[in-house]
PDB file of C-alpha atoms in Angstrom:
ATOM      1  CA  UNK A   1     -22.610   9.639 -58.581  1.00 39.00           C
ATOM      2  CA  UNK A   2     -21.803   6.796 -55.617  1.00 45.00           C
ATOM      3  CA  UNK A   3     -20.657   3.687 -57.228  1.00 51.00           C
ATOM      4  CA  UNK A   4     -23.148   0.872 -56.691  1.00 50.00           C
ATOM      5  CA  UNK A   5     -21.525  -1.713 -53.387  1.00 56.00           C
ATOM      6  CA  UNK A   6     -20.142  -4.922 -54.869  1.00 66.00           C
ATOM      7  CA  UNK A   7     -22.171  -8.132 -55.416  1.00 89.00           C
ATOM      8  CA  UNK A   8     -20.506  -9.614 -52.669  1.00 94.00           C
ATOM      9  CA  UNK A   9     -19.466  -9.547 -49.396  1.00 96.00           C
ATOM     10  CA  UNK A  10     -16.883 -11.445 -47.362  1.00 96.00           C
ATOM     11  CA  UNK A  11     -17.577 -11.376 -43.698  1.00 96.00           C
ATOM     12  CA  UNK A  12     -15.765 -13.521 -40.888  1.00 97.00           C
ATOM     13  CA  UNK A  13     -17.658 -15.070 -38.197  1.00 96.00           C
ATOM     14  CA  UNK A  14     -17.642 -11.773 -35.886  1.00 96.00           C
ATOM     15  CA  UNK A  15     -20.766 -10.661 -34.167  1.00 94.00           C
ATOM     16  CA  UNK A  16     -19.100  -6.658 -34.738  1.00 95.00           C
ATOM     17  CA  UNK A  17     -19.122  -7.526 -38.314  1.00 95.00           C
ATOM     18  CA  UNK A  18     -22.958  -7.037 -38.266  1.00 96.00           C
ATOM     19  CA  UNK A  19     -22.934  -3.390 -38.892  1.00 96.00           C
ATOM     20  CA  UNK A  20     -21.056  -3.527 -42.369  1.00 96.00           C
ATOM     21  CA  UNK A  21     -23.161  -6.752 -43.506  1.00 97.00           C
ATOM     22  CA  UNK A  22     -27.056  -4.267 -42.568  1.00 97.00           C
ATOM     23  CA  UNK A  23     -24.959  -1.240 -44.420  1.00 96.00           C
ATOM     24  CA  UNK A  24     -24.114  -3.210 -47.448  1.00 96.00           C
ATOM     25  CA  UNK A  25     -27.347  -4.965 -47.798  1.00 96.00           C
ATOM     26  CA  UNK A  26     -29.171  -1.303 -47.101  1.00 96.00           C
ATOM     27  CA  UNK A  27     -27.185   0.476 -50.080  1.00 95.00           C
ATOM     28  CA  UNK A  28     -28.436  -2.798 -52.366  1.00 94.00           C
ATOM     29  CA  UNK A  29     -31.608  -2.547 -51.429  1.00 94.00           C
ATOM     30  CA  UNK A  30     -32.143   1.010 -51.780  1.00 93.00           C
ATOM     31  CA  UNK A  31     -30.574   1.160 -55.037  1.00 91.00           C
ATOM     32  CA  UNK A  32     -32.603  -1.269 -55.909  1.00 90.00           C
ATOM     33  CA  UNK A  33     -36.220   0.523 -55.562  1.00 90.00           C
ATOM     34  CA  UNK A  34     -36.739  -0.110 -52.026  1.00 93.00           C
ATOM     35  CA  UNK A  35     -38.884   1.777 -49.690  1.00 92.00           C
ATOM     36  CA  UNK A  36     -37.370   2.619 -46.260  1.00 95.00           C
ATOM     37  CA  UNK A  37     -39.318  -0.024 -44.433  1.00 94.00           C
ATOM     38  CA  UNK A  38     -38.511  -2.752 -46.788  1.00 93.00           C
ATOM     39  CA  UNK A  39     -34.560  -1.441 -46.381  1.00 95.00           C
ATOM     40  CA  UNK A  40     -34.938  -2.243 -42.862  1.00 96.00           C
ATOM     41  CA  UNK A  41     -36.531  -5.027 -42.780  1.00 95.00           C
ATOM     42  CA  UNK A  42     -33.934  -6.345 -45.370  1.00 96.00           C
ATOM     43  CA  UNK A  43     -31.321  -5.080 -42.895  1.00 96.00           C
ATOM     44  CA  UNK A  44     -33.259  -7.015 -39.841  1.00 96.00           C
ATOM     45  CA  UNK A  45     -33.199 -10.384 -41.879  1.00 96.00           C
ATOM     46  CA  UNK A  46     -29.242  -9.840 -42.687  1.00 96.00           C
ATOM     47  CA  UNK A  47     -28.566  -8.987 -38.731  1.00 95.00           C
ATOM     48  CA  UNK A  48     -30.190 -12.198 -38.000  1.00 94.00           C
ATOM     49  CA  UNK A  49     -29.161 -14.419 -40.323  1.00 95.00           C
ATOM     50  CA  UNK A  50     -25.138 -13.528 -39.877  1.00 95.00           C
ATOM     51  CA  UNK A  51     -25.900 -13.667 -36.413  1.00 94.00           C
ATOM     52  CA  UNK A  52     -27.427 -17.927 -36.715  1.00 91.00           C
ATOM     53  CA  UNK A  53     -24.523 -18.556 -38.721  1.00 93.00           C
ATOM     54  CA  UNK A  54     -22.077 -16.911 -36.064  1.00 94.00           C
ATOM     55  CA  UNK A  55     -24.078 -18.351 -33.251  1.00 91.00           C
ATOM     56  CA  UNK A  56     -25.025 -21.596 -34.872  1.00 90.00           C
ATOM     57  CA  UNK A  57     -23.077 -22.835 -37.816  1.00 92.00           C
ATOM     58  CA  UNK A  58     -20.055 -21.505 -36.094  1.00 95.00           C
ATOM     59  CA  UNK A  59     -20.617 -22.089 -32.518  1.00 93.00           C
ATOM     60  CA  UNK A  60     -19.406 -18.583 -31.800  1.00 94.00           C
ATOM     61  CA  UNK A  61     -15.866 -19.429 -33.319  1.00 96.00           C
ATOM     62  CA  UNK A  62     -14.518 -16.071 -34.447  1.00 96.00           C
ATOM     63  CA  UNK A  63     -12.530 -15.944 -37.663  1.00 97.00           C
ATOM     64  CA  UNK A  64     -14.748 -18.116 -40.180  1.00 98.00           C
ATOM     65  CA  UNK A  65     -15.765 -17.200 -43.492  1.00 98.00           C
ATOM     66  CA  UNK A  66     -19.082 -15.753 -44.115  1.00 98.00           C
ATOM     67  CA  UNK A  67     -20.218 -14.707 -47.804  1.00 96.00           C
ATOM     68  CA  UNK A  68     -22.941 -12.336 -48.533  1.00 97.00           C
ATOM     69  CA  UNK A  69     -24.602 -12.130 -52.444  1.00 96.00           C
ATOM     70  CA  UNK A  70     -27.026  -9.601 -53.724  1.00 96.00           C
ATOM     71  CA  UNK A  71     -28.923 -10.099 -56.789  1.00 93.00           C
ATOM     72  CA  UNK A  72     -31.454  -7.787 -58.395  1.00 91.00           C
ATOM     73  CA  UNK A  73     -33.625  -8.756 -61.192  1.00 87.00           C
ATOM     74  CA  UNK A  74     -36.541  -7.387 -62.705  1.00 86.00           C
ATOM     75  CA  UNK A  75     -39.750  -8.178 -60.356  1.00 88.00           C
ATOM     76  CA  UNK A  76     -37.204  -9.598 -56.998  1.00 92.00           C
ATOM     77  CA  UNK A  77     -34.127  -9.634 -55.405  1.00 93.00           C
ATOM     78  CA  UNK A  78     -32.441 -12.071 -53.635  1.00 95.00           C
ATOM     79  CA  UNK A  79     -30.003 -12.534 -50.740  1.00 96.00           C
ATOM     80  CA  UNK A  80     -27.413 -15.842 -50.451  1.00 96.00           C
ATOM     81  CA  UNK A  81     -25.657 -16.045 -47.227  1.00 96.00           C
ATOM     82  CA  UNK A  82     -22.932 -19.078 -47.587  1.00 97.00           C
ATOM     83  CA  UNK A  83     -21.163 -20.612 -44.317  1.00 97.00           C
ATOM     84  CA  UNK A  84     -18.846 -23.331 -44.230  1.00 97.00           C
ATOM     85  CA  UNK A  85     -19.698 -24.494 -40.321  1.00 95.00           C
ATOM     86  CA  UNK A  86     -22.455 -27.154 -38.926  1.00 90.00           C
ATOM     87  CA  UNK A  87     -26.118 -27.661 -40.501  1.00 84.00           C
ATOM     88  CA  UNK A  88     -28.890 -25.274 -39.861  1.00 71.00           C
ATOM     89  CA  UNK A  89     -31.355 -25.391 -36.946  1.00 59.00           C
ATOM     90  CA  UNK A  90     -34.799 -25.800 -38.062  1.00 53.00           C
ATOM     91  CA  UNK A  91     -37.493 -23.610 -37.322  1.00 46.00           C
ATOM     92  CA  UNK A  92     -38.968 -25.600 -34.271  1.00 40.00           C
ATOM     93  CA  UNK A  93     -35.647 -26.145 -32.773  1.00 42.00           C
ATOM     94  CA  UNK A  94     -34.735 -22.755 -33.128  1.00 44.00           C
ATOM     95  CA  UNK A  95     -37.573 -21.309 -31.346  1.00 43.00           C
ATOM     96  CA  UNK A  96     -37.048 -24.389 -28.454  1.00 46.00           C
ATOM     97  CA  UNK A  97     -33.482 -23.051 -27.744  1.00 52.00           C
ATOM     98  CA  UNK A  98     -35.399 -19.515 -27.368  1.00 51.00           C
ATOM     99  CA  UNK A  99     -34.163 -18.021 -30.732  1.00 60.00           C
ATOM    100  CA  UNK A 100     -36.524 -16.893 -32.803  1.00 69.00           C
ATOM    101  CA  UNK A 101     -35.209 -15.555 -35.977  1.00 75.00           C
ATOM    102  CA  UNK A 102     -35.788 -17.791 -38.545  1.00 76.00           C
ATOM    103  CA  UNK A 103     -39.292 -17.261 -37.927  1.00 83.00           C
ATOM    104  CA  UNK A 104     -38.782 -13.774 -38.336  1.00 87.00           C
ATOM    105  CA  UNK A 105     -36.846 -14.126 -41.658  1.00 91.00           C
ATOM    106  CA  UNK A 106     -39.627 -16.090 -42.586  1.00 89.00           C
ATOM    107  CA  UNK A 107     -42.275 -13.436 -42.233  1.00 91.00           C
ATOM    108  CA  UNK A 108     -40.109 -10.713 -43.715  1.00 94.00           C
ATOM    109  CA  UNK A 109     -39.096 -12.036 -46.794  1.00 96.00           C
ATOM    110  CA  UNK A 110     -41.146 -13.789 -49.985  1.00 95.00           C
ATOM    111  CA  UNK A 111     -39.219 -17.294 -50.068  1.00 96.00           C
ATOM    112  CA  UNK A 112     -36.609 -18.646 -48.667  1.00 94.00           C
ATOM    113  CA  UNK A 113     -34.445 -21.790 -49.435  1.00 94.00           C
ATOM    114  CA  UNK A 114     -32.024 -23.724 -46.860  1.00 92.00           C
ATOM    115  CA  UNK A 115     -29.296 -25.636 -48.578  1.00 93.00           C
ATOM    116  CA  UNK A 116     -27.631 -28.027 -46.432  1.00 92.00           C
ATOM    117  CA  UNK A 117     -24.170 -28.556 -48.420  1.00 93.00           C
ATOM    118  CA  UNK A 118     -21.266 -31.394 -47.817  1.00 93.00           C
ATOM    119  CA  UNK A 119     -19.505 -28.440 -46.342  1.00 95.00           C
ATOM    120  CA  UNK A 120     -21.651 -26.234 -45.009  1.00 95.00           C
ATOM    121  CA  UNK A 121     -24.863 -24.092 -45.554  1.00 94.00           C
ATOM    122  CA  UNK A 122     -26.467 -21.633 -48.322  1.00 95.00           C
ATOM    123  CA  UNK A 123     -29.638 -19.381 -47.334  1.00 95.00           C
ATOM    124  CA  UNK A 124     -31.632 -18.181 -50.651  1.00 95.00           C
ATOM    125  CA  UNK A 125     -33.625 -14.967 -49.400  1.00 96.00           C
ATOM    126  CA  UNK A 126     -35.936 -13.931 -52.000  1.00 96.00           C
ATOM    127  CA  UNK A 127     -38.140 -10.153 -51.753  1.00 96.00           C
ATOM    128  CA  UNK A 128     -40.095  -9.092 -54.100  1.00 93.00           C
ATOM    129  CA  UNK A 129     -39.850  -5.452 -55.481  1.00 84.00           C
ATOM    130  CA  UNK A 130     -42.276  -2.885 -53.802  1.00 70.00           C
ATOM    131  CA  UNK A 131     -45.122  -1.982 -55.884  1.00 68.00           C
ATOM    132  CA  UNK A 132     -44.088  -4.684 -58.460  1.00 58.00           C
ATOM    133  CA  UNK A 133     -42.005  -2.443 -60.218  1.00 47.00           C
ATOM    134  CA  UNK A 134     -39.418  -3.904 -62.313  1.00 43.00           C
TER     135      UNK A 134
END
């Protein structure tokens, strides 16, 4: 039997860091009940979210900390993506500076929750299990 991936996931700020960040997040979400769609639309949301923080929180700076979080309860999981780096766009300024992925986080996921922190940023991704299953 493959051992579930851990809870967490350190990243840096590297756009080639993308691929490990959409594998981990697959192997949680399928483990966790998730059709094939879902998995890639979980992977999708992951791909662009590292890639704000890279692009946005970190102005491109390679090297800076990124941490991923997977939680799985009984009707939802949920996604935290943590960067130490600048505040987050919002959704209209994102989309005037031709970007349009929060939008598209937006429409793949059930909730989400910005957290502008003293030193940095926490995204709170929240999907709800397929089929309500628990």
């Amino acid at each position: 039997m493959t051992e579930p991936p851990p809870e967490t996931l350190a990243l840096t700020s590297e756009l080639d860091r993308l691929g490990e960040a959409r594998a981990w997040v697959a192997a949680h979400a399928a483990a966790a009940g998730f059709d094939d769609r879902s998995v890639l639309d979980l992977e999708l949301v992951v791909t662009e979210a590292v890639s704000n923080v890279v692009r946005h929180a970190y102005g491109g700076e390679a090297g800076r900390p990124i941490e991923l979080g997977f939680a799985s309860g009984e009707s939802e999981v949920r996604i935290r993506l943590r960067d130490w780096g600048g505040p987050f766009l919002d959704g209209r300024r994102a989309r005037d500076d031709g970007g349009y992925g929060l939008g598209l986080i937006d429409d793949l996921v059930d909730a989400v929750e910005r957290t502008a922190l003293d030193d940095g940023n926490v995204l709170e991704l929240t999907k709800r299990r397929p089929g309500g299953r628990p």
